[in-house]
Amino acid sequence: MKNDYALITGASSGIGLESARYIAGKGINLILTARREDILANISSEISEKYNVHVDYFPCDLGEVDAPIKIYNYCELKNYEVNLLVNNAGYGIPTSFHKTSIEEEEKFIRVLGTSVIVLTKSFLPKMIERGYGRIMIVSSVAAFSPPSSIQPLYGPIKTFMNRFSDSININYNHLGISSTALCPGFTVTEFHTASGVQDEMDRVPSFLKFSAERIAKEGVEAMFAGKPICVPTMTYKILVFMLKNFPASILSLFGRKLAPGRYDK
Ligand SMILES: NC(=O)c1ccc[n+]([C@@H]2O[C@H](COP(=O)([O-])OP(=O)(O)OC[C@H]3O[C@@H](n4cnc5c(N)ncnc54)[C@H](OP(=O)(O)O)[C@@H]3O)[C@@H](O)[C@H]2O)c1
């Protein structure tokens, strides 16, 4: 379809950028969003040339209350039919919870939570009209993990996103809409530097780290297949099985070994 578009948030690096490349490889047009306009401009022309699709971009900060509506209005103005919505933007706050401001936490909830809900809610009615929509919410293995001693809101908001994704499936699967919660483990991206936890990431054993390209490919394929959840790689499938079935005391022993600094307190 000429006007068929995928909207990808957090498309300037990591999993979002690799998802953009992978989706474009299937001949689908893109609208990319993130804060860094210069990067968005560069990757838009790179992807457009390489895959021969139309790529537009809309720079904005999802921490601002009206950002998701501005994105939606822009797509409406341009007459883009957004049938694929990849809610990917995210980061972590490295500061102890009692030292952050309420504004920082609220912004964090907007980027990882509220914006996902508003974008999904905005694009859903037209997906329903067309009888087709694929949504991906980039969550995390943290959604299943024990509470962490860093970034105390990160796991809870990812759990919330998984539950939200489930609700979309229950309510809209019969209308041709599906939502996939993509739950990666440690992925090599800009995330850990941007979130001030690169030292912690450096101490994670290499067998637990995967490329953004691999995670994006597995996630996007699961989204197209309408799967409700995707835990990429066999390593993390086993880990999530353990997280769901093993007692917390055993898990925290493993956690201290495999992710030093994360479960120390
Ligand atoms: N890396 C991991 O180990 C890992 C594991 C599990 C889940 N995840 C999840 O994967 C998703 C993507 O992260 P990543 O690992 O690919 O990290 P990344 O390389 O740092 O990418 C994060 C993306 O989010 C955008 N972003 C951050 N804050 C934003 C804001 N306020 N407004 C708009 N866009 C914003 C960034 O773009 P700008 O800076 O240009 O705005 C960037 O494009 C996140 O939801 C993260 O929680 C990551």
Coordinates of C-alpha atoms and ligand atoms in Angstrom, one line a residue:
M1 CA 0.0 0.0 0.0
K2 CA 1.4 3.4 -1.0
N3 CA 0.4 5.2 2.2
D4 CA 1.2 2.2 4.5
Y5 CA 3.6 3.5 7.2
A6 CA 5.4 2.2 10.3
L7 CA 5.9 4.7 13.1
I8 CA 8.9 4.0 15.3
T9 CA 9.8 5.9 18.4
G10 CA 13.4 6.0 19.7
A11 CA 14.5 5.4 16.1
S12 CA 17.8 7.3 16.4
S13 CA 19.8 4.4 17.8
G14 CA 19.8 0.9 19.1
I15 CA 16.7 -1.4 18.8
G16 CA 14.6 1.4 17.3
L17 CA 17.1 2.1 14.5
E18 CA 17.6 -1.6 13.7
S19 CA 13.8 -2.2 13.7
A20 CA 13.5 0.7 11.3
R21 CA 16.1 -0.8 9.0
Y22 CA 14.5 -4.3 9.2
I23 CA 10.9 -3.0 8.5
A24 CA 12.2 -0.8 5.6
G25 CA 13.8 -4.0 4.2
K26 CA 10.2 -5.3 3.8
G27 CA 9.3 -2.4 1.6
I28 CA 7.3 -0.4 4.2
N29 CA 7.5 3.4 4.5
L30 CA 8.6 4.9 7.8
I31 CA 8.1 7.8 10.1
L32 CA 10.9 8.0 12.6
T33 CA 10.9 9.9 15.8
A34 CA 13.4 10.7 18.6
R35 CA 14.9 13.9 20.0
R36 CA 18.2 14.1 17.9
E37 CA 17.1 15.7 14.7
D38 CA 20.5 15.6 12.9
I39 CA 20.7 11.8 13.4
L40 CA 17.1 11.3 12.3
A41 CA 17.8 13.3 9.1
N42 CA 20.9 11.2 8.3
I43 CA 19.3 7.8 8.9
S44 CA 16.2 8.8 7.1
S45 CA 18.1 9.4 3.9
E46 CA 20.3 6.4 4.4
I47 CA 17.3 4.0 4.9
S48 CA 15.3 5.6 2.1
E49 CA 18.2 5.2 -0.4
K50 CA 19.1 1.7 0.6
Y51 CA 15.6 0.2 0.7
N52 CA 13.8 2.5 -1.8
V53 CA 11.0 3.4 0.7
H54 CA 9.7 6.8 1.8
V55 CA 11.1 7.8 5.2
D56 CA 10.0 10.9 7.1
Y57 CA 11.0 12.0 10.5
F58 CA 9.5 14.1 13.3
P59 CA 11.9 15.1 16.1
C60 CA 10.3 15.5 19.5
D61 CA 10.8 14.8 23.2
L62 CA 8.3 12.2 24.5
G63 CA 8.9 13.5 28.0
E64 CA 6.7 16.5 27.0
V65 CA 3.0 15.9 27.6
D66 CA 1.7 16.9 24.2
A67 CA 4.5 15.1 22.2
P68 CA 2.4 12.0 21.2
I69 CA -0.5 14.1 20.0
K70 CA 1.9 16.2 17.9
I71 CA 3.2 13.0 16.3
Y72 CA -0.3 11.8 15.6
N73 CA -1.4 15.2 14.2
Y74 CA 1.7 15.3 11.9
C75 CA 0.8 11.8 10.5
E76 CA -2.8 12.9 10.0
L77 CA -1.6 16.0 8.2
K78 CA 0.6 14.0 5.9
N79 CA -2.1 11.4 5.3
Y80 CA 0.2 8.6 6.5
E81 CA -1.7 5.4 7.2
V82 CA 0.1 4.1 10.3
N83 CA -0.6 0.3 10.4
L84 CA 2.6 -0.5 12.4
L85 CA 3.4 1.2 15.6
V86 CA 6.7 0.5 17.3
N87 CA 6.8 2.0 20.8
N88 CA 10.4 1.7 21.6
A89 CA 11.9 4.9 23.1
G90 CA 13.3 4.5 26.5
Y91 CA 16.1 5.1 29.0
G92 CA 16.9 4.5 32.7
I93 CA 17.5 6.9 35.5
P94 CA 20.7 5.9 37.4
T95 CA 20.2 8.2 40.4
S96 CA 18.8 6.7 43.6
F97 CA 15.0 7.1 43.8
H98 CA 15.1 9.3 46.9
K99 CA 17.5 11.8 45.1
T100 CA 15.6 12.3 41.9
S101 CA 13.0 15.1 41.5
I102 CA 9.3 14.3 40.9
E103 CA 9.6 16.0 37.5
E104 CA 12.4 13.5 36.5
E105 CA 10.2 10.5 37.5
E106 CA 7.2 11.9 35.8
K107 CA 9.1 12.5 32.6
F108 CA 10.4 9.0 32.8
I109 CA 6.9 7.6 33.2
R110 CA 5.8 9.7 30.2
V111 CA 8.5 8.4 27.9
L112 CA 8.3 4.7 28.8
G113 CA 4.6 4.6 29.7
T114 CA 2.1 7.4 29.0
S115 CA 3.4 8.1 25.5
V116 CA 3.0 4.4 24.6
I117 CA -0.6 4.6 25.8
V118 CA -1.4 7.9 24.0
L119 CA 0.2 6.8 20.7
T120 CA -1.6 3.4 20.8
K121 CA -4.9 5.1 21.7
S122 CA -4.5 7.7 18.9
F123 CA -3.7 5.3 16.1
L124 CA -6.0 2.5 17.2
P125 CA -9.3 3.8 15.7
K126 CA -8.0 4.0 12.2
M127 CA -6.3 0.6 12.5
I128 CA -9.7 -0.8 13.6
E129 CA -11.4 0.9 10.6
R130 CA -8.8 -0.7 8.2
G131 CA -9.1 -4.1 10.1
Y132 CA -5.4 -4.3 10.5
G133 CA -2.8 -3.1 12.9
R134 CA 0.5 -4.3 14.4
I135 CA 1.8 -2.8 17.6
M136 CA 5.1 -3.5 19.2
I137 CA 6.0 -2.3 22.7
V138 CA 9.6 -2.6 23.6
S139 CA 9.5 -3.9 27.2
S140 CA 12.3 -5.8 28.9
V141 CA 13.3 -9.0 30.7
A142 CA 13.2 -6.6 33.7
A143 CA 9.4 -6.9 33.6
F144 CA 9.8 -10.4 35.0
S145 CA 12.9 -9.8 37.2
P146 CA 13.1 -9.2 40.9
P147 CA 13.2 -5.6 42.1
S148 CA 16.5 -4.1 41.2
S149 CA 18.7 -1.9 43.4
I150 CA 19.2 0.6 40.5
Q151 CA 16.4 2.2 38.5
P152 CA 13.6 1.2 40.8
L153 CA 10.8 2.3 38.5
Y154 CA 12.2 0.7 35.4
G155 CA 11.0 -2.9 36.0
P156 CA 7.6 -1.8 37.3
I157 CA 6.9 0.3 34.2
K158 CA 7.9 -2.5 31.9
T159 CA 5.6 -4.9 33.8
F160 CA 2.8 -2.3 33.4
M161 CA 3.6 -2.2 29.6
N162 CA 3.4 -6.0 29.3
R163 CA 0.0 -5.9 31.0
F164 CA -1.1 -3.0 28.8
S165 CA -0.1 -5.0 25.7
D166 CA -2.1 -8.0 27.0
S167 CA -5.1 -5.8 27.3
I168 CA -4.8 -4.6 23.8
N169 CA -4.7 -8.2 22.6
I170 CA -7.8 -9.2 24.6
N171 CA -9.8 -6.3 23.4
Y172 CA -8.7 -5.9 19.8
N173 CA -7.3 -9.2 18.4
H174 CA -10.8 -10.0 16.9
L175 CA -10.6 -6.7 15.0
G176 CA -7.3 -7.5 13.3
I177 CA -5.1 -5.7 15.8
S178 CA -2.3 -7.3 17.8
S179 CA 0.3 -6.0 20.3
T180 CA 3.7 -7.7 20.8
A181 CA 5.6 -7.0 24.0
L182 CA 9.2 -7.4 23.0
C183 CA 11.2 -8.3 26.2
P184 CA 15.0 -8.2 25.5
G185 CA 17.7 -8.9 27.9
F186 CA 21.0 -7.0 27.9
T187 CA 21.4 -5.5 24.4
V188 CA 24.4 -3.6 23.1
T189 CA 23.0 -0.1 22.3
E190 CA 23.5 3.4 23.6
F191 CA 21.1 2.7 26.4
H192 CA 23.6 2.0 29.1
T193 CA 25.7 5.1 28.4
A194 CA 22.6 7.3 28.0
S195 CA 21.3 5.9 31.3
G196 CA 24.6 6.2 33.2
V197 CA 25.1 2.5 33.8
Q198 CA 27.7 1.6 31.2
D199 CA 30.1 0.3 34.0
E200 CA 27.4 -2.1 35.1
M201 CA 26.9 -3.3 31.5
D202 CA 30.6 -3.8 31.1
R203 CA 30.6 -6.3 34.0
V204 CA 27.8 -8.4 32.4
P205 CA 29.2 -11.6 30.9
S206 CA 29.3 -11.5 27.1
F207 CA 27.1 -14.6 26.7
L208 CA 24.2 -12.4 28.1
K209 CA 24.7 -9.6 25.6
F210 CA 23.1 -9.5 22.2
S211 CA 23.2 -7.1 19.2
A212 CA 20.3 -4.7 18.6
E213 CA 20.1 -6.1 15.1
R214 CA 19.2 -9.6 16.3
I215 CA 16.7 -8.3 18.9
A216 CA 15.0 -6.1 16.4
K217 CA 14.7 -8.9 13.8
E218 CA 13.2 -11.3 16.3
G219 CA 10.8 -8.6 17.7
V220 CA 9.6 -7.3 14.3
E221 CA 9.0 -10.9 13.0
A222 CA 7.0 -11.6 16.2
M223 CA 5.0 -8.4 15.6
F224 CA 4.2 -9.3 12.0
A225 CA 3.1 -12.8 13.2
G226 CA 0.8 -11.2 15.8
K227 CA 2.6 -12.9 18.7
P228 CA 1.6 -11.4 22.1
I229 CA 5.1 -11.7 23.6
C230 CA 8.6 -12.1 22.3
V231 CA 11.6 -12.9 24.5
P232 CA 14.5 -12.9 22.0
T233 CA 17.2 -15.6 22.1
M234 CA 17.2 -19.0 23.8
T235 CA 19.4 -17.7 26.6
Y236 CA 16.7 -15.3 27.7
K237 CA 13.8 -17.7 27.1
I238 CA 15.5 -20.0 29.6
L239 CA 16.2 -17.1 32.0
V240 CA 12.6 -15.9 31.8
F241 CA 11.3 -19.4 32.5
M242 CA 13.5 -19.4 35.6
L243 CA 12.3 -16.0 36.6
K244 CA 8.7 -17.2 36.4
N245 CA 9.2 -20.5 38.1
F246 CA 12.2 -20.4 40.6
P247 CA 12.0 -19.0 44.1
A248 CA 13.2 -15.4 44.6
S249 CA 16.1 -16.4 46.9
I250 CA 17.7 -18.6 44.2
L251 CA 17.2 -15.9 41.6
S252 CA 18.9 -13.2 43.6
L253 CA 22.0 -15.4 44.0
F254 CA 22.1 -15.8 40.2
G255 CA 21.3 -12.1 39.7
R256 CA 24.3 -11.0 41.8
K257 CA 26.6 -13.2 39.7
L258 CA 25.2 -12.4 36.3
A259 CA 24.3 -8.7 36.7
P260 CA 26.7 -7.3 39.3
G261 CA 25.5 -4.1 41.0
R262 CA 21.9 -4.7 40.1
Y263 CA 20.7 -6.8 43.0
D264 CA 23.3 -5.9 45.6
K265 CA 21.3 -4.1 48.3
Ligands
LIG1 N1 19.7 -2.1 25.8 C1 19.2 -2.9 26.6 O1 19.9 -3.7 27.3 C2 17.7 -3.0 26.8 C3 17.2 -4.2 27.4 C4 15.8 -4.3 27.5 C5 15.0 -3.4 27.0 N2 15.5 -2.3 26.4 C6 14.5 -1.2 25.9 O2 14.8 -1.0 24.6 C7 14.3 0.2 24.2 C8 15.3 0.9 23.3 O3 16.5 1.1 24.0 P1 17.9 0.9 23.3 O4 18.5 -0.2 24.1 O5 17.8 0.7 21.9 O6 18.6 2.2 23.8 P2 19.2 3.5 23.0 O7 20.2 3.0 21.9 O8 19.7 4.4 24.0 O9 17.9 4.0 22.2 C9 16.9 4.7 22.9 C10 16.1 5.5 22.0 O10 15.1 6.3 22.7 C11 15.1 7.6 22.4 N3 14.7 8.5 23.5 C12 15.3 8.5 24.7 N4 14.7 9.4 25.5 C13 13.7 10.0 24.7 C14 12.8 11.1 24.9 N5 12.7 11.8 26.0 N6 12.0 11.4 23.8 C15 12.1 10.8 22.7 N7 12.9 9.7 22.4 C16 13.8 9.4 23.4 C17 16.6 7.9 22.0 O11 16.7 9.0 21.0 P3 17.1 10.5 21.3 O12 18.2 10.4 22.3 O13 17.6 11.0 20.0 O14 15.9 11.1 21.8 C18 16.9 6.6 21.2 O15 16.5 6.6 19.9 C19 14.0 1.0 25.5 O16 12.6 1.0 25.7 C20 14.7 0.2 26.5 O17 14.0 0.3 27.8 C21 16.8 -2.1 26.3

